[in-house]
Each structure stands twice: as structure tokens, then as C-alpha cells.
Backbone as CSV, one residue per row, in Angstrom:
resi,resn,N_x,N_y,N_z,CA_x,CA_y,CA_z,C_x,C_y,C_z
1,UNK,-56.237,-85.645,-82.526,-57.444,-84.913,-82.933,-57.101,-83.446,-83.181
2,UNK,-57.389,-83.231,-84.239,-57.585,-81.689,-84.310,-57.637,-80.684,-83.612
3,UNK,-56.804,-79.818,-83.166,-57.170,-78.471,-82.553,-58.356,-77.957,-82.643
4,UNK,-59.456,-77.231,-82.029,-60.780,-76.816,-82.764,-60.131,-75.459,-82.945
5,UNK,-60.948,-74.296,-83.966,-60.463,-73.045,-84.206,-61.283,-72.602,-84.661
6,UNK,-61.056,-71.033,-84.306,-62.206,-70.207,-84.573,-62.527,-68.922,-85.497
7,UNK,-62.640,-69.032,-86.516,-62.956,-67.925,-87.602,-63.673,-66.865,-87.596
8,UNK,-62.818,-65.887,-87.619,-63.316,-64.194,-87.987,-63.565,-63.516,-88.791
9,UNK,-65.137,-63.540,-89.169,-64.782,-62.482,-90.485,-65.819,-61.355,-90.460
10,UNK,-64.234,-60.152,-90.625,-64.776,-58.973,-90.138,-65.591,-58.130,-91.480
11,UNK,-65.526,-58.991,-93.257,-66.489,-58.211,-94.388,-66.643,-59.789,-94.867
12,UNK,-67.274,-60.247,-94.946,-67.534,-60.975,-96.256,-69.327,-61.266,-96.467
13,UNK,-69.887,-62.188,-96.670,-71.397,-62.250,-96.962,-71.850,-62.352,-95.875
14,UNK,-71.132,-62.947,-94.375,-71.752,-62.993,-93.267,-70.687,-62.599,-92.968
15,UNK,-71.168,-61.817,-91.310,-69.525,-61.682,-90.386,-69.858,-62.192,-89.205
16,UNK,-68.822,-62.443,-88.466,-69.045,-62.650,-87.287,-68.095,-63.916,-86.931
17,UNK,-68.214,-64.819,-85.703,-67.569,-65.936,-85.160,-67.786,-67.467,-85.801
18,UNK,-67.400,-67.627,-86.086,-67.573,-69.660,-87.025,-66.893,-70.159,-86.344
19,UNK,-67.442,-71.107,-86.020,-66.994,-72.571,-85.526,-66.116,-73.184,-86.654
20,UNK,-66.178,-73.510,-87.821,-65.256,-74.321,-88.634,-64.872,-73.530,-90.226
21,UNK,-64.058,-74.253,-90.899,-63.665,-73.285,-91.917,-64.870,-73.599,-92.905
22,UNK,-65.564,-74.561,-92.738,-66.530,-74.865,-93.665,-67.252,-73.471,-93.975
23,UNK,-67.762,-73.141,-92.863,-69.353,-72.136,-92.029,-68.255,-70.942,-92.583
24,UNK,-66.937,-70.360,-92.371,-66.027,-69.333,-93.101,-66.002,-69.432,-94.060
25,UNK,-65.562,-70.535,-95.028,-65.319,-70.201,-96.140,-66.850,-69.953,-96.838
26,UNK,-67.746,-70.247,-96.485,-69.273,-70.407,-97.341,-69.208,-68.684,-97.098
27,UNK,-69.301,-67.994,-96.249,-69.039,-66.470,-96.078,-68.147,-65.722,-96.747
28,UNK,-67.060,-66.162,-96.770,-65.983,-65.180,-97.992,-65.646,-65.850,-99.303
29,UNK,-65.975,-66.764,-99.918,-65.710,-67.475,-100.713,-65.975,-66.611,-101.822
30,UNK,-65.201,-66.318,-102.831,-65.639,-65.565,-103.577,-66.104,-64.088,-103.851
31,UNK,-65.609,-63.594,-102.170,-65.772,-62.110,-102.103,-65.104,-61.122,-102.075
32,UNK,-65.067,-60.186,-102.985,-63.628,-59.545,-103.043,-63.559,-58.986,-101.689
33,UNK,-62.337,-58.524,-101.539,-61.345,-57.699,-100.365,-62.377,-58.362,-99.121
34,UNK,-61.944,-59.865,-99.117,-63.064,-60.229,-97.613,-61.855,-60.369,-96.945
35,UNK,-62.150,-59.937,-95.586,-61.241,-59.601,-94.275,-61.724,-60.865,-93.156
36,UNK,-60.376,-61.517,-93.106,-61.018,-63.212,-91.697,-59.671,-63.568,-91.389
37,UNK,-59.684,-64.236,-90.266,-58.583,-64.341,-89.511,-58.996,-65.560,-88.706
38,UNK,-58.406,-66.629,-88.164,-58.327,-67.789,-87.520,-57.773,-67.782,-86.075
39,UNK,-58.191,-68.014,-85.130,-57.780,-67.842,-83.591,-58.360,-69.301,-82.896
40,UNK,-57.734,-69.559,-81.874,-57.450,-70.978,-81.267,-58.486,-70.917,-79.891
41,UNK,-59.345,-69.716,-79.557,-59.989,-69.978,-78.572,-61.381,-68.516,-79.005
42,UNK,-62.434,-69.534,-78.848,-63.504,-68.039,-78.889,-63.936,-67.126,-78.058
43,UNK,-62.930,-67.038,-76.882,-62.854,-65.851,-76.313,-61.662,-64.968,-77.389
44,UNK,-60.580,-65.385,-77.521,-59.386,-64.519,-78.693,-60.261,-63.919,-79.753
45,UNK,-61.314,-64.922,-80.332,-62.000,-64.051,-81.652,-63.166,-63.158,-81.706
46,UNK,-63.579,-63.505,-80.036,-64.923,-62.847,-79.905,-64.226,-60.737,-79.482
47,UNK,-63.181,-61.290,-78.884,-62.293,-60.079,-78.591,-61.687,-59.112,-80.045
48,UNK,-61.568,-60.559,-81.265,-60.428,-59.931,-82.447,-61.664,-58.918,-83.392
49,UNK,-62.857,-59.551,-82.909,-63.939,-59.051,-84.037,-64.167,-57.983,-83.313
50,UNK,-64.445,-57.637,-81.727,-64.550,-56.277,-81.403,-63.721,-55.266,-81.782
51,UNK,-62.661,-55.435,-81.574,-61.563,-54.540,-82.011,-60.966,-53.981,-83.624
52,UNK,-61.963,-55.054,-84.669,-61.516,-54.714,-85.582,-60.407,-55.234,-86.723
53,UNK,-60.858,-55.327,-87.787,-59.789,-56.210,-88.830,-58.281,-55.375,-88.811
54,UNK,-58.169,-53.944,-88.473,-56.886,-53.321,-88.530,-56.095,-53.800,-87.508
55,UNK,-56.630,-54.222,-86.184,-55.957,-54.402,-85.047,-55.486,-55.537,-85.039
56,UNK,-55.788,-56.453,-86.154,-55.159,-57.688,-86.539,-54.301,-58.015,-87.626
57,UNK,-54.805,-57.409,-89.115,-54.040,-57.090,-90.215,-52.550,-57.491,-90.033
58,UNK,-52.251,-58.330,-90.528,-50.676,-58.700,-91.060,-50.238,-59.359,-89.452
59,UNK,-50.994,-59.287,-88.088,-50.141,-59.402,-87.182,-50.357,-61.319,-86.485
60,UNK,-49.566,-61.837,-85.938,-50.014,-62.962,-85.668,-51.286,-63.508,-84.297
61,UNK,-52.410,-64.270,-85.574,-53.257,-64.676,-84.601,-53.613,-64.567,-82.962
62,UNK,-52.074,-65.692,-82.551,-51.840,-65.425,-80.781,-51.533,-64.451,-80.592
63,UNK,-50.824,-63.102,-81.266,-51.367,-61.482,-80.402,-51.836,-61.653,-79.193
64,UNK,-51.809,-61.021,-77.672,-52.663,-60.683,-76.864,-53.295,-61.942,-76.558
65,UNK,-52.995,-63.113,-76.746,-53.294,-64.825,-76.130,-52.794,-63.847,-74.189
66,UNK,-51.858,-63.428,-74.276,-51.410,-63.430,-72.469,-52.729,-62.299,-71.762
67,UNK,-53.588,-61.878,-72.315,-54.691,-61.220,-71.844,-55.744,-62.270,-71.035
68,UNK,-55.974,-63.519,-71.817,-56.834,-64.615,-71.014,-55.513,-65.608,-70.297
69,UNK,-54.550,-65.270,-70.215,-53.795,-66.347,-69.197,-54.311,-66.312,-68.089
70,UNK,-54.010,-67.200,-67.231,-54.070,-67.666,-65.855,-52.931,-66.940,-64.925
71,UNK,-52.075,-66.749,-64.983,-50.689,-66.210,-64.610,-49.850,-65.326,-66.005
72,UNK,-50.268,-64.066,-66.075,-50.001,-62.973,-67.072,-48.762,-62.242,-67.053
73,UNK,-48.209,-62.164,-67.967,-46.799,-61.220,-67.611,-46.689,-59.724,-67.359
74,UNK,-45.655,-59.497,-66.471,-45.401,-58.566,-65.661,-45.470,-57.009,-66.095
75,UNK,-46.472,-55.997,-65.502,-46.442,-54.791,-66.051,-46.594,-53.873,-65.054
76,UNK,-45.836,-52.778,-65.610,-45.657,-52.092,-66.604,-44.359,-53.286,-67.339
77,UNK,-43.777,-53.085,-68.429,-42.574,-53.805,-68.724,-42.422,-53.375,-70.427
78,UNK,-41.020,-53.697,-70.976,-41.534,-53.701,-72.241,-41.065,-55.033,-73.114
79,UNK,-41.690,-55.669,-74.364,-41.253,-56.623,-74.631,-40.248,-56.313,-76.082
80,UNK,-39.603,-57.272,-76.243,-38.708,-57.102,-77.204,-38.292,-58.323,-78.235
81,UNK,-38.103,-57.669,-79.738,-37.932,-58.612,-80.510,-37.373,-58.340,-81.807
82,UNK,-36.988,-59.315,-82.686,-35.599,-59.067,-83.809,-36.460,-60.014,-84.843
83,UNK,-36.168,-59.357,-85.895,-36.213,-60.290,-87.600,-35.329,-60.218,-87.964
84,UNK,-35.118,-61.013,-89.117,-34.025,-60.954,-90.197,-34.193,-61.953,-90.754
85,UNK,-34.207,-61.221,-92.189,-34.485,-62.190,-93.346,-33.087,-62.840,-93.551
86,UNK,-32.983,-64.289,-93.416,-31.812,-65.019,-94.346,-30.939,-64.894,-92.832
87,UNK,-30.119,-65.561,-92.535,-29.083,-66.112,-92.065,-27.423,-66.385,-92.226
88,UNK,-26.512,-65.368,-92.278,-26.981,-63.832,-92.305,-27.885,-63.337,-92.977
89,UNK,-28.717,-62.188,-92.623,-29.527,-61.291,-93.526,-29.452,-60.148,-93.174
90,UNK,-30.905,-59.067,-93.658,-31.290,-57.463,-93.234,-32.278,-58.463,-92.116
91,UNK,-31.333,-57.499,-91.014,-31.772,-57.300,-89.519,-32.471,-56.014,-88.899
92,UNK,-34.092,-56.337,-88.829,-34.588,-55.118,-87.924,-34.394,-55.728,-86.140
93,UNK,-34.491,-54.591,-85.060,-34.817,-54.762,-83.875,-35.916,-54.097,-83.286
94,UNK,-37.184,-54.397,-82.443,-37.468,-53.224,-81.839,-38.174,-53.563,-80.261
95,UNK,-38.485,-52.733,-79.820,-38.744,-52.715,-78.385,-40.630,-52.066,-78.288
96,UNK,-41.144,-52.481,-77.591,-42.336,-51.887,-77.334,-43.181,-51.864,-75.474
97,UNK,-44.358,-51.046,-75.781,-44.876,-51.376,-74.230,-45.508,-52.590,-74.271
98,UNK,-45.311,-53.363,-73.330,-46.501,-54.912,-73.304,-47.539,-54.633,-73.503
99,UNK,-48.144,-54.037,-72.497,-49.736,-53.869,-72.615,-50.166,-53.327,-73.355
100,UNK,-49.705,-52.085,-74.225,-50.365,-51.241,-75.224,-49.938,-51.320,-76.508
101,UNK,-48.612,-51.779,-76.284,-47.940,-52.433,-77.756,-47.307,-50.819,-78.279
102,UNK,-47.411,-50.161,-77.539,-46.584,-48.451,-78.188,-45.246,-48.809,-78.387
103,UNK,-45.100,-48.123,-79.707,-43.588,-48.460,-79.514,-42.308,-47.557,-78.744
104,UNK,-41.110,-48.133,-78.453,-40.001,-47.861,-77.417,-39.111,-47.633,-78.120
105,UNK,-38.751,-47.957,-79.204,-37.435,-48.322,-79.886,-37.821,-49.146,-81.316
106,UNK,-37.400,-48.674,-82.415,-37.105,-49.324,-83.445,-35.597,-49.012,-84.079
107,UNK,-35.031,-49.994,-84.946,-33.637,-49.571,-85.366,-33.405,-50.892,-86.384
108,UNK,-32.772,-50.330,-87.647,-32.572,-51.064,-88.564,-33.163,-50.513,-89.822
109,UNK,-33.362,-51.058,-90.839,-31.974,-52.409,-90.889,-31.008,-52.499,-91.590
110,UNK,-29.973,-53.401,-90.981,-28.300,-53.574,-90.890,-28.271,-55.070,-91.484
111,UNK,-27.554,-54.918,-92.538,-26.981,-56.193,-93.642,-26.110,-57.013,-93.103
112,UNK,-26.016,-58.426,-93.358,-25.575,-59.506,-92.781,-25.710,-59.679,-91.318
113,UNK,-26.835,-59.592,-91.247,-27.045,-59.624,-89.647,-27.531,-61.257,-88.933
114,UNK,-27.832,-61.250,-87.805,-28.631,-62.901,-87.458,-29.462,-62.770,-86.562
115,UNK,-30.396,-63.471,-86.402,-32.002,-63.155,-85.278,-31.173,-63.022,-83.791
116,UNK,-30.231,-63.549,-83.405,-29.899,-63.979,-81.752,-28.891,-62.355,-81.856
117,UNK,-28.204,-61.857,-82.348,-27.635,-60.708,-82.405,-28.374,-59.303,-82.352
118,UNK,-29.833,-59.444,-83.438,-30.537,-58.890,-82.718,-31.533,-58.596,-81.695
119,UNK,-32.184,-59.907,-81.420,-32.334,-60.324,-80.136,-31.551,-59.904,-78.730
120,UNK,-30.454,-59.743,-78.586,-29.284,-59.193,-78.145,-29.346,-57.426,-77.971
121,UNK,-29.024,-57.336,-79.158,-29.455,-55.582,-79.298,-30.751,-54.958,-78.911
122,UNK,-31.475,-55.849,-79.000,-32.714,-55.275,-78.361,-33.044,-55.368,-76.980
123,UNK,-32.356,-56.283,-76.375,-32.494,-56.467,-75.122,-31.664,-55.241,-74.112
124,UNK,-30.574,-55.098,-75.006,-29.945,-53.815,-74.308,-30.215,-52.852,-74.634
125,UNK,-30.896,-52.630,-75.542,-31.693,-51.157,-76.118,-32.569,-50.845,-75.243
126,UNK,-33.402,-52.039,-74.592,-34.375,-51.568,-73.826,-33.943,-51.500,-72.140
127,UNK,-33.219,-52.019,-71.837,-32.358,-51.891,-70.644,-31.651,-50.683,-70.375
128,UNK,-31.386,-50.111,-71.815,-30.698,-48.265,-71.849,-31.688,-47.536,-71.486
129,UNK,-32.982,-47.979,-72.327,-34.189,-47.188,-72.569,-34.559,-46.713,-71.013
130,UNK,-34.656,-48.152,-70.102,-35.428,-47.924,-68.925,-34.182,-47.007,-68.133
131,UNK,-32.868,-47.500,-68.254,-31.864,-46.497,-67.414,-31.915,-45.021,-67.189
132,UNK,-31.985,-44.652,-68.509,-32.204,-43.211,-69.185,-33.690,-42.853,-68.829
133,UNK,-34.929,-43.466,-68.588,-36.093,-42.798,-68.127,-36.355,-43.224,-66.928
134,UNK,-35.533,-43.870,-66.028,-35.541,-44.016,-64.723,-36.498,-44.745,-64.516
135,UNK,-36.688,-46.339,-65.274,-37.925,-47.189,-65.185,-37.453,-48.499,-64.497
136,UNK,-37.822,-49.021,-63.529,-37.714,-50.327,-62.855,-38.583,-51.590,-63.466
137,UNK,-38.893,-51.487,-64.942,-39.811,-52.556,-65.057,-38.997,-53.849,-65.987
138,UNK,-39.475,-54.791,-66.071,-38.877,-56.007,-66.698,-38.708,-55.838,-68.146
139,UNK,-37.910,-56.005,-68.808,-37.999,-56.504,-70.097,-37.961,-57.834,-70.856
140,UNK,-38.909,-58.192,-71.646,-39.605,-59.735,-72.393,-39.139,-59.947,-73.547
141,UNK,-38.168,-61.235,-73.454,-37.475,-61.658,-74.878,-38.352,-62.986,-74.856
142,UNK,-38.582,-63.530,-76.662,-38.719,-64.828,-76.335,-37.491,-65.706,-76.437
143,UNK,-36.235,-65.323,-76.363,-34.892,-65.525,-77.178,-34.070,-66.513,-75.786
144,UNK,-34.126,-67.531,-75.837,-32.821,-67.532,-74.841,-31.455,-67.364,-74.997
145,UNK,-30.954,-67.806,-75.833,-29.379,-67.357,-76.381,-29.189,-66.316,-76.023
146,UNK,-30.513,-64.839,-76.544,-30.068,-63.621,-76.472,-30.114,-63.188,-74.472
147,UNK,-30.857,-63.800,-73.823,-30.895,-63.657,-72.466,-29.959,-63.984,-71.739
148,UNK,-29.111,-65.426,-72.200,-27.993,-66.130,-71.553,-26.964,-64.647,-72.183
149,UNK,-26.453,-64.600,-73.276,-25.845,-63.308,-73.754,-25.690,-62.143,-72.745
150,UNK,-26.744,-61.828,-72.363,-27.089,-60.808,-71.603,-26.812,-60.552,-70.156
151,UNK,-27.274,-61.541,-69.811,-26.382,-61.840,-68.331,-24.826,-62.431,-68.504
152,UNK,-24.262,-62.724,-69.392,-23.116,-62.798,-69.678,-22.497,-61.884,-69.570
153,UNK,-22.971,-60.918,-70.047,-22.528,-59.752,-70.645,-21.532,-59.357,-71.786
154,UNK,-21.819,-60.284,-72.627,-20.974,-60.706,-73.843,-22.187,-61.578,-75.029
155,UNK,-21.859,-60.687,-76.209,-23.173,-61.500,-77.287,-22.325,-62.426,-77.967
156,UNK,-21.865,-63.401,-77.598,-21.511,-64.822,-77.925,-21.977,-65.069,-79.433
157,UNK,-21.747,-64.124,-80.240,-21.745,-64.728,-81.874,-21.409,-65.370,-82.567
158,UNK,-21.578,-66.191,-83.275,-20.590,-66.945,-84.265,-20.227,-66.126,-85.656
159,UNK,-21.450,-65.028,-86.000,-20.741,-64.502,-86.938,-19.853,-63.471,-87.384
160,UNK,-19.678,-64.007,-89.155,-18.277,-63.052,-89.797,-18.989,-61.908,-90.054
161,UNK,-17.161,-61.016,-89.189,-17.435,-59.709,-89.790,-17.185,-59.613,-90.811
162,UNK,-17.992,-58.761,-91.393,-17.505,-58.552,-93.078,-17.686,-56.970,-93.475
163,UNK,-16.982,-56.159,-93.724,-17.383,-55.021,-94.529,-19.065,-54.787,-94.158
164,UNK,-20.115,-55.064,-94.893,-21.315,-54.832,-94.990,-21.708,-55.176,-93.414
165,UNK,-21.351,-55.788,-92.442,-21.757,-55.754,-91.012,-20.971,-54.508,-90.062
166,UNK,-20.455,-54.133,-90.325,-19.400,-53.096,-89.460,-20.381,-52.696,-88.680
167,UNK,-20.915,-51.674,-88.774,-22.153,-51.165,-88.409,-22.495,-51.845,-87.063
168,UNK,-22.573,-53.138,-87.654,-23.903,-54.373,-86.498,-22.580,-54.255,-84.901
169,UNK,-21.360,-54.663,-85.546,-20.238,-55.231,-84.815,-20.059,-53.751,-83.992
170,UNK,-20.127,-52.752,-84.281,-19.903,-51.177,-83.606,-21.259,-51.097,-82.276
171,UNK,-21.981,-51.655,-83.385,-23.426,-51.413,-82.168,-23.205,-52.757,-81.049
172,UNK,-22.290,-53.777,-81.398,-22.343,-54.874,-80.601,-21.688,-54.737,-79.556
173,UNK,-20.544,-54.082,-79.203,-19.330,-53.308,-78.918,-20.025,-52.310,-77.846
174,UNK,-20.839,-51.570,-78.081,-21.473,-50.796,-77.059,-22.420,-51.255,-76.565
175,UNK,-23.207,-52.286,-77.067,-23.943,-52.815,-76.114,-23.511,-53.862,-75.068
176,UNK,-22.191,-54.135,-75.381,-21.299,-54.480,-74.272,-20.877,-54.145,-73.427
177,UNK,-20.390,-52.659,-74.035,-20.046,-51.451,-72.625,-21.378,-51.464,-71.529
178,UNK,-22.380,-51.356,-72.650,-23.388,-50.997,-71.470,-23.753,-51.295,-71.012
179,UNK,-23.638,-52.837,-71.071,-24.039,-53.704,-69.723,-23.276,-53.437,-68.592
180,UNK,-22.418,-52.620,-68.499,-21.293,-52.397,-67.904,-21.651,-51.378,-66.459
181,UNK,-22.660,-50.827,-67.101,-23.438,-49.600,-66.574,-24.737,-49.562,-66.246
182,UNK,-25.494,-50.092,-67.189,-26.623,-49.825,-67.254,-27.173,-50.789,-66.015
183,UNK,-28.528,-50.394,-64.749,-28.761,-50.526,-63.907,-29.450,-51.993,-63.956
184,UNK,-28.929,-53.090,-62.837,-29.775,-54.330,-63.220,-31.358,-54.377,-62.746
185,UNK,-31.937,-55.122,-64.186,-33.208,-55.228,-64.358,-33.555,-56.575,-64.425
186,UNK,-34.513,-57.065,-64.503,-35.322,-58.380,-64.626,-35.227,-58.934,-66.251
187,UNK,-34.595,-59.328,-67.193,-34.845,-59.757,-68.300,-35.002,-61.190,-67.897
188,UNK,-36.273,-61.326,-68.403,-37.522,-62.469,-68.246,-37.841,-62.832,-70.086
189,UNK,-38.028,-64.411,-70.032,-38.198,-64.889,-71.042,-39.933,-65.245,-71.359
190,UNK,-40.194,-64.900,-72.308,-41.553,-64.398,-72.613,-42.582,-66.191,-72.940
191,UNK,-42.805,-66.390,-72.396,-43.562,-67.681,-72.413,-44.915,-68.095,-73.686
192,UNK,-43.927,-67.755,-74.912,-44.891,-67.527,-76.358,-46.182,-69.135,-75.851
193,UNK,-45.913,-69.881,-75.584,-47.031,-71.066,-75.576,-48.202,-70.645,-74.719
194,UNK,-48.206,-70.060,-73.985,-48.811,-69.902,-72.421,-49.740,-68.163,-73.097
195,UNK,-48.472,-67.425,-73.710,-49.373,-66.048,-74.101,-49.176,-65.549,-75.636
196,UNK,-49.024,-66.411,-76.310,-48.944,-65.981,-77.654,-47.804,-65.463,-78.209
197,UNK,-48.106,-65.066,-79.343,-46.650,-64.486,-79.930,-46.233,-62.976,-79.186
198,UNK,-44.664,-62.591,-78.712,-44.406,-62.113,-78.082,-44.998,-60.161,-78.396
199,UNK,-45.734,-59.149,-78.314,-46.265,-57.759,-78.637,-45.309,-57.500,-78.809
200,UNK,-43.992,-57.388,-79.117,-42.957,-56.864,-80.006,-42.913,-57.248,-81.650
201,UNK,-43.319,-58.796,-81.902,-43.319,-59.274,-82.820,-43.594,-58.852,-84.203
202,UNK,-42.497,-58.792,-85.513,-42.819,-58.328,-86.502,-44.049,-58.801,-87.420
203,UNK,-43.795,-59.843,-87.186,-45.414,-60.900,-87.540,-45.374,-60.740,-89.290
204,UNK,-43.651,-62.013,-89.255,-43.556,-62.061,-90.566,-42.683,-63.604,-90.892
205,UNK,-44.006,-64.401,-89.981,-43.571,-66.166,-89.491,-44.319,-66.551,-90.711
């Protein structure tokens, strides 16, 4: 059976919460620049319509799903996360606060790159981050490769260096050292089913 789901629409001929896409689409059908968005529980949409079509714009639905969990992840903390188009591809990384979603760290992007490498880099970016501001809080991957990596203390890559990666392989290299140093913290794997897509997320699935 069907998931039930719940429709937001923050301009079109009606706004507000719908029960089905029917009752949505009869509202924006045909309306220019109409603003609506789809969420899996009507507490998520009754929340997405307070806040506004910007606070959602381009980002994924489950956003902020770990606000109505039962067992919520750990804060202060920050969470962390990697794109990259193509396999190798252009690799961004960045780091943010959980709860407020501010950002910590952005960096990129670096050619012939792969999601678990930067996954990787970001995890120690934010592990520098907290060293250097004297922060004891957890940092949230949804990545395991990049977590096993991490407590390794070695980013277990498979890929070729090539000319156009140098760059990636220099930054890989010190984030090796710095596990070396940098003070142990909690890197915790971010439970996307339970709280949505991870508040680092580029939200470009």
C-alpha cells in the first residue's frame, strides 16, 4: 500500500496542507511560479508551511525529519557531507551545525574526485574544526566507508591519481597526518531513515 503524503503549497490558488496530490494539483495546476513541496508526515508539512517556501527551496523533503524523532541526535554537534557529480567527478565537501544548519566549513570543488573521499575529508575537516575551537561535540556522517576510514586512520581509496586530482591526494595526505593529532571525538553515523536526509546535505539526489 502506498505511503500516505502530504502536500504543501506555499502560492498557488489555494495554500495550505493536502492530503493527496489530487486536492494539490487542483491548487497549482496551471499557476505560474506556484511554490509546493511533498512531505511523508503532517506534522513535517504543517512545520514546512510555517517556516516558509525558502526554508525548503531546492532542499530535500526529510530535512529536519530528526526534530519529531523519538531518540534525536546528539547536540551541540556538527553534521557532515560530500557530492560529486560522476564517479570520478567535481567534488564539493562541507560541514555544518545540526541544529541550525550554519555553516562550519565548505571546500571545493576538486576534479576527479569520489563521494567516500569526500566524505572522508569532511569528516576530518570537522574534527580539525572542533580541535582548533576547543569543541567536545560529535560529528554526523551518513557515510560508513568514510567512518570505517576514519578510525582507521587511513582513507582506503581505490582511486587514480591523475594530474587533475593532485590537489584531492595533497589534501588526503594531511588529513592523514591529522588524525594523528587531532583530539578523539565521537564520529557517529547519522541514521538518514529514522531523521531524514543528513543537515549537511547538498540536496542534489
Amino acid at each position: 500500500m502506498p505511503r500516505q503524503k502530504y502536500y504543501v503549497v506555499w502560492k498557488g490558488r489555494r495554500t495550505g496542507v493536502f492530503h493527496s496530490w489530487a486536492e494539490c494539483e487542483a491548487a497549482i495546476s496551471g499557476y505560474r511560479g506556484a511554490q509546493f513541496k511533498a512531505f511523508d508526515s503532517r506534522v513535517e508539512a504543517e512545520r514546512a508551511l510555517a517556516r516558509g517556501y525558502e526554508a525548503h527551496k531546492g532542499k530535500p523533503a526529510s530535512l529536519q525529519r530528526w526534530l519529531f524523532a523519538a531518540a534525536r541526535p546528539l547536540l551541540p554537534s556538527i553534521a557532515v557531507d560530500a557530492a560529486c557529480a560522476g564517479s570520478p567527478g567535481r567534488l564539493e565537501f562541507q560541514g555544518v551545525e545540526t541544529e541550525s544548519g550554519k555553516p562550519v566549513f565548505k571546500e571545493g570543488p576538486f576534479d576527479d574526485g569520489t563521494n567516500n573521499v569526500g566524505e572522508f575529508l569532511a569528516i576530518v575537516e570537522a574534527l580539525r574544526w572542533l580541535d582548533e575551537h576547543r569543541r567536545a561535540w560529535p560529528v554526523y556522517s551518513d557515510s560508513e566507508n568514510a567512518i570505517g576510514w576514519v578510525k582507521a586512520g587511513r582513507c582506503n581509496t581505490r582511486l587514480k591519481r591523475l594530474p587533475s586530482n593532485r590537489k584531492l591526494f595533497e589534501l588526503i595526505a594531511e588529513a592523514e597526518e591529522s588524525l594523528r593529532s587531532v583530539g578523539k571525538r565521537q564520529v557517529l553515523k547519522w541514521d538518514t531513515k529514522a531523521w531524514g536526509e543528513i543537515p549537511a546535505d547538498f540536496g542534489r539526489k
